[in-house]
Amino acid sequence: MRNLKELVRPNILKLSPYSSARDDFKGDASIWLDANENPFGELNRYPDPYQRELKKILAKYNDLKTTQLFVGNGSDEVIDLLFRLFVKPGADKALTFSPTYGMYRVSADINDAQLIEVPLNNEFQIDLNETIPYLDDPNLKLIFICSPNNPTGNLLRNEDIEELLGRFDGIVVIDEAYIDFADAPSWNKRLEEFDNLIVTQTFSKARGLAAARLGIAFANPSIIEFLNKLKPPYNVSTLNQAAGYRSMKNQREFELQIERIKLERSKLIDELKSISIVKRIFPTDANFTLVEIENATDIYLQLTQKGIVVRDRSKLIPNTLRISIGTTTENNLLLNELKQLAS
Ligand SMILES: *Cc1c(COP(=O)(O)O)cnc(C)c1O
C-alpha cells in the first residue's frame, strides 16, 4: 500500500475533529453536567461515540482487536465515509465490478468521484485482464468488491481478490453484507496480511436488524482512526448499539435463523426449477436468488398485483428477478403464484 498519508485526502489529514463532551471526559462520574442534556428521562444521555460495549463483543466474536473495528449507521454510512476519507471530489476515482450493489455508484456521485465499472465476466467473476490496466492510475483510490455479490448472489474468487490486494497500492474494500449465508470465512481473518484491506459487514441481513442501522468496518487501526475522526460524533444511537449487543449475545438464535434461511433457500431453488417460465437459477451464496424468467418485468408486475414484491433486476441483467428468501409460507405463496402465471 502507498503511505496512508498519500491516500487520505489532505483536508482530512489536517482535520481537527469535533471534540464532544464524551470525548473530553471518559471516566466514571455520577453527575453529568457537561453536555447540556436534560437530566430527566430515559434516552436523555448521548450515546457512547465509540460504541465500546458493542465493539468489545464484536472483537471477541471476530477474534480481532477493538482498534480494528469501526461501527457505522449502517454499512451505507461506512461506504460514504470511505469516499470522504480517500477520494478527492472532482479528481479521484473509485472502481467496482458491475452489476453490483447500487450504493457505490450513489456514493461516488454524491462525492463527485468518477466510478469505473468493470463488467464481471460470464460467470459473474472479476475479469483481471480488464481490471489490471486501471490499477496504475494514481487517482484511483478505492476498489469496491462485493462478495457474495448483490444482485448476482455468488462469492467472488479468492485468487482474483488476492491478486488485486497484492497489486493495487490503494484501498480494497470487500463488502461482506451476505457473508453469513456463504460457506466461506470472512476476509477479516486476513487483515494482518493486507494493510490496504477494509472489510465491511452489516447487521441488516443475517442479523435481522435492518431497522437498527448498524454497519461494521474491519481494517488496520490507522484507517479506523481516520474513520473515527471523520464520522458524525454520535453516529450510532444508544438503542441501536443495544440491539446490536443483544444480537451478538444471542448467537444461538442467530445460527438457527441462518440454518432455516439456508434450508428455505435450497427448497425454493428446487421448486423454482420445475416452473416452466424459469429459465435459469444463478448459483447463490446469499439469502436471495437471482432467476432468469420469461418476461420478467411482466411477471414482476403481476406478482405485485398479488401483493408479492420481488426485485426486478432486468435493467442490470436481462429478464431477471432477485428473490429474497422468506419464511416457508411466504416462499410457498410466491411459488404458487409463479406456477399459476406459468400455466
Ligand atoms: C444491503 C446491503 C448493504 C446495506 O447495508 P446497511 O448496513 O443496511 O446500510 C450493504 N452492502 C450490500 C452489498 C448490501 O446488499
PDB file of N, CA, C and O in Angstrom, residues 86-144:
ATOM      1  N   PHE A  86     -10.987   9.089   1.371  1.00  0.00           N
ATOM      2  CA  PHE A  86      -9.924   8.821   0.400  1.00  0.00           C
ATOM      3  C   PHE A  86     -10.055   9.539  -0.947  1.00  0.00           C
ATOM      4  O   PHE A  86      -9.056   9.697  -1.650  1.00  0.00           O
ATOM      5  N   VAL A  87     -11.273   9.884  -1.338  1.00  0.00           N
ATOM      6  CA  VAL A  87     -11.487  10.273  -2.734  1.00  0.00           C
ATOM      7  C   VAL A  87     -11.713  11.782  -2.839  1.00  0.00           C
ATOM      8  O   VAL A  87     -12.720  12.303  -2.356  1.00  0.00           O
ATOM      9  N   LYS A  88     -10.771  12.464  -3.463  1.00  0.00           N
ATOM     10  CA  LYS A  88     -10.875  13.918  -3.611  1.00  0.00           C
ATOM     11  C   LYS A  88     -11.951  14.223  -4.642  1.00  0.00           C
ATOM     12  O   LYS A  88     -11.854  13.774  -5.789  1.00  0.00           O
ATOM     13  N   PRO A  89     -12.988  14.995  -4.256  1.00  0.00           N
ATOM     14  CA  PRO A  89     -14.081  15.282  -5.202  1.00  0.00           C
ATOM     15  C   PRO A  89     -13.549  15.947  -6.467  1.00  0.00           C
ATOM     16  O   PRO A  89     -12.661  16.801  -6.411  1.00  0.00           O
ATOM     17  N   GLY A  90     -14.082  15.521  -7.586  1.00  0.00           N
ATOM     18  CA  GLY A  90     -13.695  16.126  -8.849  1.00  0.00           C
ATOM     19  C   GLY A  90     -12.329  15.699  -9.370  1.00  0.00           C
ATOM     20  O   GLY A  90     -11.929  16.118 -10.447  1.00  0.00           O
ATOM     21  N   ALA A  91     -11.611  14.881  -8.628  1.00  0.00           N
ATOM     22  CA  ALA A  91     -10.258  14.498  -9.053  1.00  0.00           C
ATOM     23  C   ALA A  91     -10.020  12.987  -8.977  1.00  0.00           C
ATOM     24  O   ALA A  91      -9.512  12.398  -9.927  1.00  0.00           O
ATOM     25  N   ASP A  92     -10.394  12.380  -7.885  1.00  0.00           N
ATOM     26  CA  ASP A  92     -10.053  10.972  -7.670  1.00  0.00           C
ATOM     27  C   ASP A  92     -11.135  10.022  -8.171  1.00  0.00           C
ATOM     28  O   ASP A  92     -12.248  10.427  -8.488  1.00  0.00           O
ATOM     29  N   LYS A  93     -10.742   8.748  -8.199  1.00  0.00           N
ATOM     30  CA  LYS A  93     -11.623   7.728  -8.776  1.00  0.00           C
ATOM     31  C   LYS A  93     -11.780   6.525  -7.850  1.00  0.00           C
ATOM     32  O   LYS A  93     -10.911   6.250  -7.020  1.00  0.00           O
ATOM     33  N   ALA A  94     -12.865   5.802  -8.068  1.00  0.00           N
ATOM     34  CA  ALA A  94     -13.067   4.508  -7.431  1.00  0.00           C
ATOM     35  C   ALA A  94     -13.411   3.511  -8.530  1.00  0.00           C
ATOM     36  O   ALA A  94     -13.725   3.912  -9.656  1.00  0.00           O
ATOM     37  N   LEU A  95     -13.322   2.238  -8.209  1.00  0.00           N
ATOM     38  CA  LEU A  95     -13.583   1.207  -9.210  1.00  0.00           C
ATOM     39  C   LEU A  95     -14.417   0.107  -8.576  1.00  0.00           C
ATOM     40  O   LEU A  95     -14.233  -0.237  -7.409  1.00  0.00           O
ATOM     41  N   THR A  96     -15.362  -0.422  -9.351  1.00  0.00           N
ATOM     42  CA  THR A  96     -16.110  -1.584  -8.872  1.00  0.00           C
ATOM     43  C   THR A  96     -16.438  -2.505 -10.052  1.00  0.00           C
ATOM     44  O   THR A  96     -16.054  -2.221 -11.191  1.00  0.00           O
ATOM     45  N   PHE A  97     -17.102  -3.615  -9.745  1.00  0.00           N
ATOM     46  CA  PHE A  97     -17.362  -4.643 -10.753  1.00  0.00           C
ATOM     47  C   PHE A  97     -18.862  -4.788 -10.927  1.00  0.00           C
ATOM     48  O   PHE A  97     -19.563  -5.151  -9.985  1.00  0.00           O
ATOM     49  N   SER A  98     -19.345  -4.513 -12.130  1.00  0.00           N
ATOM     50  CA  SER A  98     -20.794  -4.466 -12.317  1.00  0.00           C
ATOM     51  C   SER A  98     -21.303  -5.743 -13.002  1.00  0.00           C
ATOM     52  O   SER A  98     -20.554  -6.374 -13.741  1.00  0.00           O
ATOM     53  N   PRO A  99     -22.556  -6.134 -12.773  1.00  0.00           N
ATOM     54  CA  PRO A  99     -23.530  -5.445 -11.928  1.00  0.00           C
ATOM     55  C   PRO A  99     -23.250  -5.702 -10.447  1.00  0.00           C
ATOM     56  O   PRO A  99     -22.851  -6.796 -10.072  1.00  0.00           O
ATOM     57  N   THR A 100     -23.480  -4.661  -9.635  1.00  0.00           N
ATOM     58  CA  THR A 100     -23.244  -4.824  -8.200  1.00  0.00           C
ATOM     59  C   THR A 100     -24.138  -3.890  -7.406  1.00  0.00           C
ATOM     60  O   THR A 100     -25.051  -3.255  -7.965  1.00  0.00           O
ATOM     61  N   TYR A 101     -23.861  -3.805  -6.131  1.00  0.00           N
ATOM     62  CA  TYR A 101     -24.654  -3.014  -5.208  1.00  0.00           C
ATOM     63  C   TYR A 101     -24.676  -1.537  -5.625  1.00  0.00           C
ATOM     64  O   TYR A 101     -23.620  -0.943  -5.881  1.00  0.00           O
ATOM     65  N   GLY A 102     -25.871  -0.954  -5.668  1.00  0.00           N
ATOM     66  CA  GLY A 102     -26.040   0.374  -6.230  1.00  0.00           C
ATOM     67  C   GLY A 102     -25.461   1.526  -5.422  1.00  0.00           C
ATOM     68  O   GLY A 102     -25.254   2.628  -5.956  1.00  0.00           O
ATOM     69  N   MET A 103     -25.187   1.304  -4.129  1.00  0.00           N
ATOM     70  CA  MET A 103     -24.734   2.432  -3.307  1.00  0.00           C
ATOM     71  C   MET A 103     -23.323   2.904  -3.656  1.00  0.00           C
ATOM     72  O   MET A 103     -22.973   4.045  -3.357  1.00  0.00           O
ATOM     73  N   TYR A 104     -22.504   2.047  -4.280  1.00  0.00           N
ATOM     74  CA  TYR A 104     -21.164   2.529  -4.654  1.00  0.00           C
ATOM     75  C   TYR A 104     -21.303   3.654  -5.678  1.00  0.00           C
ATOM     76  O   TYR A 104     -20.590   4.649  -5.625  1.00  0.00           O
ATOM     77  N   ARG A 105     -22.240   3.466  -6.605  1.00  0.00           N
ATOM     78  CA  ARG A 105     -22.494   4.491  -7.626  1.00  0.00           C
ATOM     79  C   ARG A 105     -23.055   5.756  -6.978  1.00  0.00           C
ATOM     80  O   ARG A 105     -22.603   6.867  -7.257  1.00  0.00           O
ATOM     81  N   VAL A 106     -24.042   5.586  -6.106  1.00  0.00           N
ATOM     82  CA  VAL A 106     -24.683   6.763  -5.491  1.00  0.00           C
ATOM     83  C   VAL A 106     -23.672   7.535  -4.644  1.00  0.00           C
ATOM     84  O   VAL A 106     -23.567   8.758  -4.741  1.00  0.00           O
ATOM     85  N   SER A 107     -22.894   6.817  -3.839  1.00  0.00           N
ATOM     86  CA  SER A 107     -21.894   7.495  -3.005  1.00  0.00           C
ATOM     87  C   SER A 107     -20.836   8.186  -3.868  1.00  0.00           C
ATOM     88  O   SER A 107     -20.385   9.284  -3.542  1.00  0.00           O
ATOM     89  N   ALA A 108     -20.449   7.532  -4.961  1.00  0.00           N
ATOM     90  CA  ALA A 108     -19.479   8.148  -5.875  1.00  0.00           C
ATOM     91  C   ALA A 108     -20.058   9.437  -6.441  1.00  0.00           C
ATOM     92  O   ALA A 108     -19.391  10.482  -6.458  1.00  0.00           O
ATOM     93  N   ASP A 109     -21.306   9.392  -6.870  1.00  0.00           N
ATOM     94  CA  ASP A 109     -21.933  10.586  -7.461  1.00  0.00           C
ATOM     95  C   ASP A 109     -22.057  11.708  -6.427  1.00  0.00           C
ATOM     96  O   ASP A 109     -21.794  12.870  -6.724  1.00  0.00           O
ATOM     97  N   ILE A 110     -22.463  11.352  -5.223  1.00  0.00           N
ATOM     98  CA  ILE A 110     -22.604  12.373  -4.174  1.00  0.00           C
ATOM     99  C   ILE A 110     -21.259  13.035  -3.904  1.00  0.00           C
ATOM    100  O   ILE A 110     -21.178  14.240  -3.690  1.00  0.00           O
ATOM    101  N   ASN A 111     -20.195  12.235  -3.938  1.00  0.00           N
ATOM    102  CA  ASN A 111     -18.869  12.751  -3.612  1.00  0.00           C
ATOM    103  C   ASN A 111     -18.097  13.228  -4.844  1.00  0.00           C
ATOM    104  O   ASN A 111     -16.890  13.455  -4.770  1.00  0.00           O
ATOM    105  N   ASP A 112     -18.809  13.353  -5.951  1.00  0.00           N
ATOM    106  CA  ASP A 112     -18.225  13.848  -7.198  1.00  0.00           C
ATOM    107  C   ASP A 112     -16.960  13.073  -7.573  1.00  0.00           C
ATOM    108  O   ASP A 112     -15.936  13.647  -7.932  1.00  0.00           O
ATOM    109  N   ALA A 113     -17.078  11.762  -7.444  1.00  0.00           N
ATOM    110  CA  ALA A 113     -15.951  10.891  -7.788  1.00  0.00           C
ATOM    111  C   ALA A 113     -16.291  10.132  -9.062  1.00  0.00           C
ATOM    112  O   ALA A 113     -17.448   9.751  -9.277  1.00  0.00           O
ATOM    113  N   GLN A 114     -15.301   9.906  -9.877  1.00  0.00           N
ATOM    114  CA  GLN A 114     -15.532   9.063 -11.045  1.00  0.00           C
ATOM    115  C   GLN A 114     -15.535   7.609 -10.589  1.00  0.00           C
ATOM    116  O   GLN A 114     -14.639   7.182  -9.854  1.00  0.00           O
ATOM    117  N   LEU A 115     -16.570   6.856 -10.991  1.00  0.00           N
ATOM    118  CA  LEU A 115     -16.606   5.431 -10.651  1.00  0.00           C
ATOM    119  C   LEU A 115     -16.408   4.616 -11.920  1.00  0.00           C
ATOM    120  O   LEU A 115     -17.214   4.684 -12.858  1.00  0.00           O
ATOM    121  N   ILE A 116     -15.319   3.851 -11.954  1.00  0.00           N
ATOM    122  CA  ILE A 116     -15.061   2.962 -13.080  1.00  0.00           C
ATOM    123  C   ILE A 116     -15.796   1.662 -12.804  1.00  0.00           C
ATOM    124  O   ILE A 116     -15.639   1.073 -11.729  1.00  0.00           O
ATOM    125  N   GLU A 117     -16.614   1.221 -13.754  1.00  0.00           N
ATOM    126  CA  GLU A 117     -17.335  -0.038 -13.572  1.00  0.00           C
ATOM    127  C   GLU A 117     -16.788  -1.062 -14.561  1.00  0.00           C
ATOM    128  O   GLU A 117     -17.036  -0.973 -15.753  1.00  0.00           O
ATOM    129  N   VAL A 118     -16.041  -2.025 -14.058  1.00  0.00           N
ATOM    130  CA  VAL A 118     -15.513  -3.094 -14.909  1.00  0.00           C
ATOM    131  C   VAL A 118     -16.535  -4.230 -14.881  1.00  0.00           C
ATOM    132  O   VAL A 118     -16.877  -4.719 -13.800  1.00  0.00           O
ATOM    133  N   PRO A 119     -17.046  -4.640 -16.059  1.00  0.00           N
ATOM    134  CA  PRO A 119     -18.066  -5.701 -16.047  1.00  0.00           C
ATOM    135  C   PRO A 119     -17.511  -7.027 -15.518  1.00  0.00           C
ATOM    136  O   PRO A 119     -16.382  -7.407 -15.841  1.00  0.00           O
ATOM    137  N   LEU A 120     -18.296  -7.702 -14.704  1.00  0.00           N
ATOM    138  CA  LEU A 120     -17.965  -9.072 -14.312  1.00  0.00           C
ATOM    139  C   LEU A 120     -18.065  -9.951 -15.554  1.00  0.00           C
ATOM    140  O   LEU A 120     -18.787  -9.623 -16.495  1.00  0.00           O
ATOM    141  N   ASN A 121     -17.352 -11.073 -15.555  1.00  0.00           N
ATOM    142  CA  ASN A 121     -17.393 -11.942 -16.747  1.00  0.00           C
ATOM    143  C   ASN A 121     -18.672 -12.790 -16.770  1.00  0.00           C
ATOM    144  O   ASN A 121     -19.566 -12.604 -15.936  1.00  0.00           O
ATOM    145  N   ASN A 122     -18.737 -13.733 -17.697  1.00  0.00           N
ATOM    146  CA  ASN A 122     -19.949 -14.545 -17.858  1.00  0.00           C
ATOM    147  C   ASN A 122     -20.337 -15.332 -16.620  1.00  0.00           C
ATOM    148  O   ASN A 122     -21.497 -15.673 -16.421  1.00  0.00           O
ATOM    149  N   GLU A 123     -19.314 -15.644 -15.815  1.00  0.00           N
ATOM    150  CA  GLU A 123     -19.611 -16.363 -14.573  1.00  0.00           C
ATOM    151  C   GLU A 123     -19.776 -15.417 -13.394  1.00  0.00           C
ATOM    152  O   GLU A 123     -19.753 -15.848 -12.235  1.00  0.00           O
ATOM    153  N   PHE A 124     -19.922 -14.136 -13.693  1.00  0.00           N
ATOM    154  CA  PHE A 124     -20.024 -13.098 -12.658  1.00  0.00           C
ATOM    155  C   PHE A 124     -18.801 -13.078 -11.760  1.00  0.00           C
ATOM    156  O   PHE A 124     -18.891 -12.876 -10.547  1.00  0.00           O
ATOM    157  N   GLN A 125     -17.629 -13.324 -12.371  1.00  0.00           N
ATOM    158  CA  GLN A 125     -16.361 -13.233 -11.648  1.00  0.00           C
ATOM    159  C   GLN A 125     -15.563 -12.043 -12.180  1.00  0.00           C
ATOM    160  O   GLN A 125     -15.836 -11.528 -13.262  1.00  0.00           O
ATOM    161  N   ILE A 126     -14.551 -11.636 -11.396  1.00  0.00           N
ATOM    162  CA  ILE A 126     -13.715 -10.496 -11.783  1.00  0.00           C
ATOM    163  C   ILE A 126     -12.886 -10.850 -13.015  1.00  0.00           C
ATOM    164  O   ILE A 126     -12.297 -11.932 -13.086  1.00  0.00           O
ATOM    165  N   ASP A 127     -12.870  -9.945 -13.971  1.00  0.00           N
ATOM    166  CA  ASP A 127     -12.039 -10.120 -15.156  1.00  0.00           C
ATOM    167  C   ASP A 127     -10.733  -9.354 -14.920  1.00  0.00           C
ATOM    168  O   ASP A 127     -10.674  -8.134 -15.082  1.00  0.00           O
ATOM    169  N   LEU A 128      -9.695 -10.093 -14.499  1.00  0.00           N
ATOM    170  CA  LEU A 128      -8.438  -9.431 -14.109  1.00  0.00           C
ATOM    171  C   LEU A 128      -7.801  -8.686 -15.274  1.00  0.00           C
ATOM    172  O   LEU A 128      -7.289  -7.574 -15.105  1.00  0.00           O
ATOM    173  N   ASN A 129      -7.828  -9.303 -16.459  1.00  0.00           N
ATOM    174  CA  ASN A 129      -7.207  -8.649 -17.618  1.00  0.00           C
ATOM    175  C   ASN A 129      -7.823  -7.288 -17.910  1.00  0.00           C
ATOM    176  O   ASN A 129      -7.132  -6.349 -18.295  1.00  0.00           O
ATOM    177  N   GLU A 130      -9.127  -7.206 -17.726  1.00  0.00           N
ATOM    178  CA  GLU A 130      -9.812  -5.923 -17.944  1.00  0.00           C
ATOM    179  C   GLU A 130      -9.496  -4.925 -16.828  1.00  0.00           C
ATOM    180  O   GLU A 130      -9.578  -3.716 -17.022  1.00  0.00           O
ATOM    181  N   THR A 131      -9.188  -5.451 -15.655  1.00  0.00           N
ATOM    182  CA  THR A 131      -9.049  -4.591 -14.473  1.00  0.00           C
ATOM    183  C   THR A 131      -7.642  -4.028 -14.319  1.00  0.00           C
ATOM    184  O   THR A 131      -7.471  -2.852 -13.952  1.00  0.00           O
ATOM    185  N   ILE A 132      -6.654  -4.867 -14.584  1.00  0.00           N
ATOM    186  CA  ILE A 132      -5.262  -4.510 -14.268  1.00  0.00           C
ATOM    187  C   ILE A 132      -4.815  -3.166 -14.876  1.00  0.00           C
ATOM    188  O   ILE A 132      -4.169  -2.376 -14.181  1.00  0.00           O
ATOM    189  N   PRO A 133      -5.191  -2.867 -16.129  1.00  0.00           N
ATOM    190  CA  PRO A 133      -4.740  -1.577 -16.683  1.00  0.00           C
ATOM    191  C   PRO A 133      -5.168  -0.353 -15.863  1.00  0.00           C
ATOM    192  O   PRO A 133      -4.510   0.679 -15.922  1.00  0.00           O
ATOM    193  N   TYR A 134      -6.243  -0.451 -15.109  1.00  0.00           N
ATOM    194  CA  TYR A 134      -6.696   0.701 -14.326  1.00  0.00           C
ATOM    195  C   TYR A 134      -5.871   0.911 -13.055  1.00  0.00           C
ATOM    196  O   TYR A 134      -5.893   1.985 -12.467  1.00  0.00           O
ATOM    197  N   LEU A 135      -5.157  -0.139 -12.611  1.00  0.00           N
ATOM    198  CA  LEU A 135      -4.604  -0.110 -11.255  1.00  0.00           C
ATOM    199  C   LEU A 135      -3.451   0.874 -11.067  1.00  0.00           C
ATOM    200  O   LEU A 135      -3.154   1.269  -9.945  1.00  0.00           O
ATOM    201  N   ASP A 136      -2.791   1.239 -12.161  1.00  0.00           N
ATOM    202  CA  ASP A 136      -1.639   2.141 -12.030  1.00  0.00           C
ATOM    203  C   ASP A 136      -2.022   3.610 -11.979  1.00  0.00           C
ATOM    204  O   ASP A 136      -1.161   4.461 -11.777  1.00  0.00           O
ATOM    205  N   ASP A 137      -3.284   3.910 -12.181  1.00  0.00           N
ATOM    206  CA  ASP A 137      -3.735   5.309 -12.165  1.00  0.00           C
ATOM    207  C   ASP A 137      -3.591   5.861 -10.737  1.00  0.00           C
ATOM    208  O   ASP A 137      -4.244   5.373  -9.816  1.00  0.00           O
ATOM    209  N   PRO A 138      -2.735   6.885 -10.543  1.00  0.00           N
ATOM    210  CA  PRO A 138      -2.532   7.406  -9.181  1.00  0.00           C
ATOM    211  C   PRO A 138      -3.795   8.022  -8.581  1.00  0.00           C
ATOM    212  O   PRO A 138      -3.897   8.171  -7.359  1.00  0.00           O
ATOM    213  N   ASN A 139      -4.760   8.367  -9.414  1.00  0.00           N
ATOM    214  CA  ASN A 139      -6.009   8.927  -8.893  1.00  0.00           C
ATOM    215  C   ASN A 139      -7.021   7.858  -8.470  1.00  0.00           C
ATOM    216  O   ASN A 139      -8.052   8.174  -7.871  1.00  0.00           O
ATOM    217  N   LEU A 140      -6.719   6.611  -8.808  1.00  0.00           N
ATOM    218  CA  LEU A 140      -7.609   5.540  -8.357  1.00  0.00           C
ATOM    219  C   LEU A 140      -7.285   5.232  -6.894  1.00  0.00           C
ATOM    220  O   LEU A 140      -6.181   4.815  -6.559  1.00  0.00           O
ATOM    221  N   LYS A 141      -8.267   5.461  -5.996  1.00  0.00           N
ATOM    222  CA  LYS A 141      -8.014   5.328  -4.566  1.00  0.00           C
ATOM    223  C   LYS A 141      -8.697   4.113  -3.944  1.00  0.00           C
ATOM    224  O   LYS A 141      -8.185   3.524  -3.001  1.00  0.00           O
ATOM    225  N   LEU A 142      -9.864   3.766  -4.468  1.00  0.00           N
ATOM    226  CA  LEU A 142     -10.697   2.767  -3.802  1.00  0.00           C
ATOM    227  C   LEU A 142     -11.190   1.731  -4.796  1.00  0.00           C
ATOM    228  O   LEU A 142     -11.617   2.093  -5.897  1.00  0.00           O
ATOM    229  N   ILE A 143     -11.147   0.466  -4.407  1.00  0.00           N
ATOM    230  CA  ILE A 143     -11.808  -0.585  -5.187  1.00  0.00           C
ATOM    231  C   ILE A 143     -12.867  -1.231  -4.294  1.00  0.00           C
ATOM    232  O   ILE A 143     -12.574  -1.609  -3.152  1.00  0.00           O
ATOM    233  N   PHE A 144     -14.091  -1.328  -4.791  1.00  0.00           N
ATOM    234  CA  PHE A 144     -15.167  -1.996  -4.050  1.00  0.00           C
ATOM    235  C   PHE A 144     -15.426  -3.372  -4.659  1.00  0.00           C
ATOM    236  O   PHE A 144     -15.739  -3.468  -5.852  1.00  0.00           O
TER     237      PHE A 144
END
